[in-house]
PDB file of C-alpha atoms in Angstrom:
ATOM      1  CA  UNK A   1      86.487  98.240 124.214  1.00  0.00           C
ATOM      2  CA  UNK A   2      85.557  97.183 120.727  1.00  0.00           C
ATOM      3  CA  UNK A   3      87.059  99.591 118.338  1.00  0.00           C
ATOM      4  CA  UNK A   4      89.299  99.725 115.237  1.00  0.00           C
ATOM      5  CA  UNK A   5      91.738 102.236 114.550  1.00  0.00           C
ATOM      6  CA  UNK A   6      93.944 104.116 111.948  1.00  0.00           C
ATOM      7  CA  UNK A   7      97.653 103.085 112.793  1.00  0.00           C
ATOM      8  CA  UNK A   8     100.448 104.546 110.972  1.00  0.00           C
ATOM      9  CA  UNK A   9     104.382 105.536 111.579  1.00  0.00           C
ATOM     10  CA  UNK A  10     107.342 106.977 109.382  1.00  0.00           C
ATOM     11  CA  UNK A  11     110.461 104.920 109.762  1.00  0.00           C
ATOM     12  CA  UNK A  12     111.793 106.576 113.094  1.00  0.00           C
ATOM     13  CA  UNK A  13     108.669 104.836 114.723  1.00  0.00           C
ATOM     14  CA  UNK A  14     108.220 101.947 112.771  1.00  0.00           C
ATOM     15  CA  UNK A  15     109.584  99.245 115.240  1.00  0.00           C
ATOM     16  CA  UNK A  16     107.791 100.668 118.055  1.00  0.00           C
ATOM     17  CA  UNK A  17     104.837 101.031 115.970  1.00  0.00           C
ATOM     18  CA  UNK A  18     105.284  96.440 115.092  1.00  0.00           C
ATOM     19  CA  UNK A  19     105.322  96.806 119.568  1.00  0.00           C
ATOM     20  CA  UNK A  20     102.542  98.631 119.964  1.00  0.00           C
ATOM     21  CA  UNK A  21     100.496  96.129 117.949  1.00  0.00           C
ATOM     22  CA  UNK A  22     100.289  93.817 121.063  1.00  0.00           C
ATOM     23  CA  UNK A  23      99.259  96.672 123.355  1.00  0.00           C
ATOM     24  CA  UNK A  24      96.315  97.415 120.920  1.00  0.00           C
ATOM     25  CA  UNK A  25      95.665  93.741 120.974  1.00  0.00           C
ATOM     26  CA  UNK A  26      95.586  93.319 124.847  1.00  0.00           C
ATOM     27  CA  UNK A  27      93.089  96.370 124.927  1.00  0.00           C
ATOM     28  CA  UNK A  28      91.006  94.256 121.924  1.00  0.00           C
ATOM     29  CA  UNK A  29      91.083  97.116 119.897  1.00  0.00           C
ATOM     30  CA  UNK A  30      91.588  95.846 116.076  1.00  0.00           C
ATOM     31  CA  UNK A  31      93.654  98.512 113.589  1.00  0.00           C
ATOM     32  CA  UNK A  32      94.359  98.841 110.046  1.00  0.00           C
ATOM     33  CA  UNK A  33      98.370  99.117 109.316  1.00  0.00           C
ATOM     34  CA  UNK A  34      98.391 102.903 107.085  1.00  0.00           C
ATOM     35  CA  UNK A  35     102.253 101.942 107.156  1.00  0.00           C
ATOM     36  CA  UNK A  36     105.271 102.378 106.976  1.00  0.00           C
ATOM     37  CA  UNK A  37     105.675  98.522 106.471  1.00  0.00           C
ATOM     38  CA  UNK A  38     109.574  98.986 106.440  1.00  0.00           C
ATOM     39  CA  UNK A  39     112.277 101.124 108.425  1.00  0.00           C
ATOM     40  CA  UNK A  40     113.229 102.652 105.132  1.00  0.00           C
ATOM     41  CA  UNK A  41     113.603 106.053 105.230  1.00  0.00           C
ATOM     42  CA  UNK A  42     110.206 107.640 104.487  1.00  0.00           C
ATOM     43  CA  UNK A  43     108.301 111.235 104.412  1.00  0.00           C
ATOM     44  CA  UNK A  44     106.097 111.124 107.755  1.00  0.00           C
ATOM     45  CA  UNK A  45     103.704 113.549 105.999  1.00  0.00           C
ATOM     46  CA  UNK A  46     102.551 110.799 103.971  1.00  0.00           C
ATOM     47  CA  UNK A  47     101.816 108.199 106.849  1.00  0.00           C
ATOM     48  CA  UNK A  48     100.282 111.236 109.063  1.00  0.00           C
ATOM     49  CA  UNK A  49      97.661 112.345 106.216  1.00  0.00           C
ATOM     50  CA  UNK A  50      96.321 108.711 105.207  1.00  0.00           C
ATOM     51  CA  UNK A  51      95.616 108.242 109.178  1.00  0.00           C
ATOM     52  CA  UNK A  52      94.483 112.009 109.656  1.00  0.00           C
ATOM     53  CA  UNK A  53      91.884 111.533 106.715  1.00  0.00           C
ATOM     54  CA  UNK A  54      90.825 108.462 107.584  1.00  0.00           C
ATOM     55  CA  UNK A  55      89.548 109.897 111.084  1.00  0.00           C
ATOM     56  CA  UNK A  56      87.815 113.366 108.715  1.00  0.00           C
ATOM     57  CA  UNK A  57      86.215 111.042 106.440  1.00  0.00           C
ATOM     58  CA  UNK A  58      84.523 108.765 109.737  1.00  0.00           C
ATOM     59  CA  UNK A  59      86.557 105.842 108.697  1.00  0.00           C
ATOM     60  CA  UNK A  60      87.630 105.422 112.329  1.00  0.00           C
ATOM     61  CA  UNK A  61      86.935 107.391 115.537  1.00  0.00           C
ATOM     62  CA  UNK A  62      90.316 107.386 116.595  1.00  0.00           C
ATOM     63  CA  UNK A  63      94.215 106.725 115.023  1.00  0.00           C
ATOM     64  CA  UNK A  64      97.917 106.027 116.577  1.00  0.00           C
ATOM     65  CA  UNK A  65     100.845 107.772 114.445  1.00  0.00           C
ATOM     66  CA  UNK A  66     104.517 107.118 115.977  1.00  0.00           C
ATOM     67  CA  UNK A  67     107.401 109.002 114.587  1.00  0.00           C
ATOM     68  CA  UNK A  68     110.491 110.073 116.115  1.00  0.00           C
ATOM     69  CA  UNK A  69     109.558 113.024 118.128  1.00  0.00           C
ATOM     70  CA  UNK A  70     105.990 112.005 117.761  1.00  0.00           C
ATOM     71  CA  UNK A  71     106.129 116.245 116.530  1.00  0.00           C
ATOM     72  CA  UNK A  72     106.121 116.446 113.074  1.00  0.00           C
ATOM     73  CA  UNK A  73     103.231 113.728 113.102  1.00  0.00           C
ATOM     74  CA  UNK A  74     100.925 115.677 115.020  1.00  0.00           C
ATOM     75  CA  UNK A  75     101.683 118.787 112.942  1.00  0.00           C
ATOM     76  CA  UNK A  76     101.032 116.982 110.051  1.00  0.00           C
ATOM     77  CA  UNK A  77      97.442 115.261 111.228  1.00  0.00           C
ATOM     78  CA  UNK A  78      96.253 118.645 112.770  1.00  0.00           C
ATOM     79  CA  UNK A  79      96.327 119.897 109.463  1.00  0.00           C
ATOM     80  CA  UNK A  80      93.434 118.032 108.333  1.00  0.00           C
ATOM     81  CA  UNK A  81      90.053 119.478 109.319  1.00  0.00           C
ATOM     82  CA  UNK A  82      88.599 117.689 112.436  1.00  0.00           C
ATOM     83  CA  UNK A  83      91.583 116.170 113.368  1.00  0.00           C
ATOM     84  CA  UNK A  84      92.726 117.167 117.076  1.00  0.00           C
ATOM     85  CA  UNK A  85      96.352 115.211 117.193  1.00  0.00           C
ATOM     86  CA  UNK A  86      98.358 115.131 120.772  1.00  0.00           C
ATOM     87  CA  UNK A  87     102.190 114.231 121.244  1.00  0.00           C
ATOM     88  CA  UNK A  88     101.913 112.162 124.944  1.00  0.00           C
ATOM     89  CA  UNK A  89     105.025 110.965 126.593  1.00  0.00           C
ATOM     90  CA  UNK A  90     103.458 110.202 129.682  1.00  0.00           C
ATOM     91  CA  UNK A  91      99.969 108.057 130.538  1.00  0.00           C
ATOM     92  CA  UNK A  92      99.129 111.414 132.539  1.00  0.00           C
ATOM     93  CA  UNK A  93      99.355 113.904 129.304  1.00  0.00           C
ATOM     94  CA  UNK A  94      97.470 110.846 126.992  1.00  0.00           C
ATOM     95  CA  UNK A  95      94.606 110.421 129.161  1.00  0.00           C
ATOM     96  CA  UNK A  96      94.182 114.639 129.290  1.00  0.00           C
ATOM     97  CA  UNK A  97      94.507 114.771 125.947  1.00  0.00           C
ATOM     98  CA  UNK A  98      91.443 112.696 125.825  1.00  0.00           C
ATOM     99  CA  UNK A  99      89.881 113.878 128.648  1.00  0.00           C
ATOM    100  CA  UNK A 100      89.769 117.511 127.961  1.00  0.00           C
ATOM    101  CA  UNK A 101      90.798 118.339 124.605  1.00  0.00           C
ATOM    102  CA  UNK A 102      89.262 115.569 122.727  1.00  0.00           C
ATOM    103  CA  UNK A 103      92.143 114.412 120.979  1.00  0.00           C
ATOM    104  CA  UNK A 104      91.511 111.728 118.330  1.00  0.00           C
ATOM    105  CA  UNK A 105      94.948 111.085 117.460  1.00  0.00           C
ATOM    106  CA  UNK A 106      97.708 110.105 119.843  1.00  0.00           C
ATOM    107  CA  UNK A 107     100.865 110.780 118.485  1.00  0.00           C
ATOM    108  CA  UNK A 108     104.112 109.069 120.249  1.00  0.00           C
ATOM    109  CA  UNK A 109     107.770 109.934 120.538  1.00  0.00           C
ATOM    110  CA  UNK A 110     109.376 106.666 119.298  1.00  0.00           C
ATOM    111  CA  UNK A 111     112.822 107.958 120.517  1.00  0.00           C
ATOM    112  CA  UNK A 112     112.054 109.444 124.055  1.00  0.00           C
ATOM    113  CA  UNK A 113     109.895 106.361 125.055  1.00  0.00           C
ATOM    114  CA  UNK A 114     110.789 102.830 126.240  1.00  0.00           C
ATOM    115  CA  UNK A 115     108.470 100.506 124.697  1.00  0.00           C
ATOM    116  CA  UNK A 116     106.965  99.828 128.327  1.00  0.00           C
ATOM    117  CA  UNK A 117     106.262 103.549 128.758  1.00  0.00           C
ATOM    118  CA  UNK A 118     104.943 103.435 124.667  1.00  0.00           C
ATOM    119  CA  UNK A 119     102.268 100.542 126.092  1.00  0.00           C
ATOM    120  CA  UNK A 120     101.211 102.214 129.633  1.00  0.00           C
ATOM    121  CA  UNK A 121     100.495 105.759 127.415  1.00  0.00           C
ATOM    122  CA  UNK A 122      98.417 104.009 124.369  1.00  0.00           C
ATOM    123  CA  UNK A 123      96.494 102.016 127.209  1.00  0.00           C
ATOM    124  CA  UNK A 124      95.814 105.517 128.869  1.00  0.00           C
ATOM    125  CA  UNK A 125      95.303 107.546 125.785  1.00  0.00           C
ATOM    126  CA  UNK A 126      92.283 104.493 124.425  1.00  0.00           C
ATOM    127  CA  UNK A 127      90.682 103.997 128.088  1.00  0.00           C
ATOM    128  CA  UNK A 128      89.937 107.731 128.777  1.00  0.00           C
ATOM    129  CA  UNK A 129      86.657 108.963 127.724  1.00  0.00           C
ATOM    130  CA  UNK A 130      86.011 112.939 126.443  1.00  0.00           C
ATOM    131  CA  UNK A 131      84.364 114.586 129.352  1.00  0.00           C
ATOM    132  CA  UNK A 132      82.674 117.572 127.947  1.00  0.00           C
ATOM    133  CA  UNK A 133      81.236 120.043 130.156  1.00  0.00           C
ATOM    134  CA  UNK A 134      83.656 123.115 130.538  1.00  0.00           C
ATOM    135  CA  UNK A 135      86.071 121.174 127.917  1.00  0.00           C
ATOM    136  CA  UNK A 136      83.183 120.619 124.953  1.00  0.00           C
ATOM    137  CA  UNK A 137      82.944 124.463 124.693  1.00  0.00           C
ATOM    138  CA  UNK A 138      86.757 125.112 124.397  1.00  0.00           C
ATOM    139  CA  UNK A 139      86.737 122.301 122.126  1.00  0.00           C
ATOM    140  CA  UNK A 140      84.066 123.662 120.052  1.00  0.00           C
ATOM    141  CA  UNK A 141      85.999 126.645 119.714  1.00  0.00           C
ATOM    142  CA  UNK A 142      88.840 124.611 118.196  1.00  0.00           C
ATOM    143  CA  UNK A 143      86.258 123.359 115.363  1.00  0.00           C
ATOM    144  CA  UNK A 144      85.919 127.204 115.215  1.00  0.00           C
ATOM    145  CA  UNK A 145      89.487 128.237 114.221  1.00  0.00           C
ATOM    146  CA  UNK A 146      89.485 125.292 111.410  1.00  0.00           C
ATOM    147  CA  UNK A 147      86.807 127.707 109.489  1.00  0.00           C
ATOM    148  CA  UNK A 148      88.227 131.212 109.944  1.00  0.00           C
ATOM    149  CA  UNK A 149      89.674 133.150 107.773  1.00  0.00           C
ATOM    150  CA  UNK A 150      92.635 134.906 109.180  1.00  0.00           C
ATOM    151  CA  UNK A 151      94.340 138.105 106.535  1.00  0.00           C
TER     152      UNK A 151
END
């Protein structure tokens, strides 16, 4: 599983985003630190855009965010055209979120999770595959909403 992903937490998940460093490693998947770099009190927006873009602009297929409720992250990312961010607190909901929504962000709930439960759901979330099929077309109706114009 050779890949390199967009990595980024505000300072609610910025230990368990230093943990789940040696998950990604295990897996061999290499990352690029968007930050936080300190548990100082930060705007997630900030952290959730740089990795959100960085997927848009084909930097990297895929990105991590951790905040506290893992929420606010996702909201943030999904505003970015093309970005399909999931909250998982379980290795069930991550691999779904790959498996039938496409979801190229995983988004995790630093203070619900214990770090073992943070490793088993980034190990689900980057193993799954997108299956298509019936799931492509409801996807492809996302990609639809991003261009509407809704008065």
């Amino acid at each position: 599983m050779a890949k390199k992903i967009a990595l980024g937490a505000d300072h609610a998940g910025f230990e368990e985003k230093e943990k789940v460093k040696q998950t990604l490693e295990e897996l061999g998947i290499e990352y690029e630190d968007m930050g936080t770099m300190t548990p100082e009190s930060v705007d997630y927006p900030d952290y959730a855009q740089k990795v959100a873009e960085s997927i848009a602009s084909g930097k990297y297929e895929q990105g991590l965010l951790v905040c506290g409720s893992g929420t606010g992250m996702a909201i943030a990312a999904n505003k970015v055209k093309g970005v399909r961010a999931a909250v998982a607190w379980s290795p069930e909901i991550a691999a779904l979120a790959r498996q039938h929504n496409d979801a190229n962000i995983l988004s995790l709930p630093a203070r619900f999770l214990t770090d073992s439960q943070s490793a088993d759901i980034v190990k689900a979330f980057f193993e799954s595959e997108f299956e298509g099929g019936r799931h492509g077309k409801r996807v492809d109706k996302i990609k639809g909403l991003e261009d509407a114009d809704f008065k």
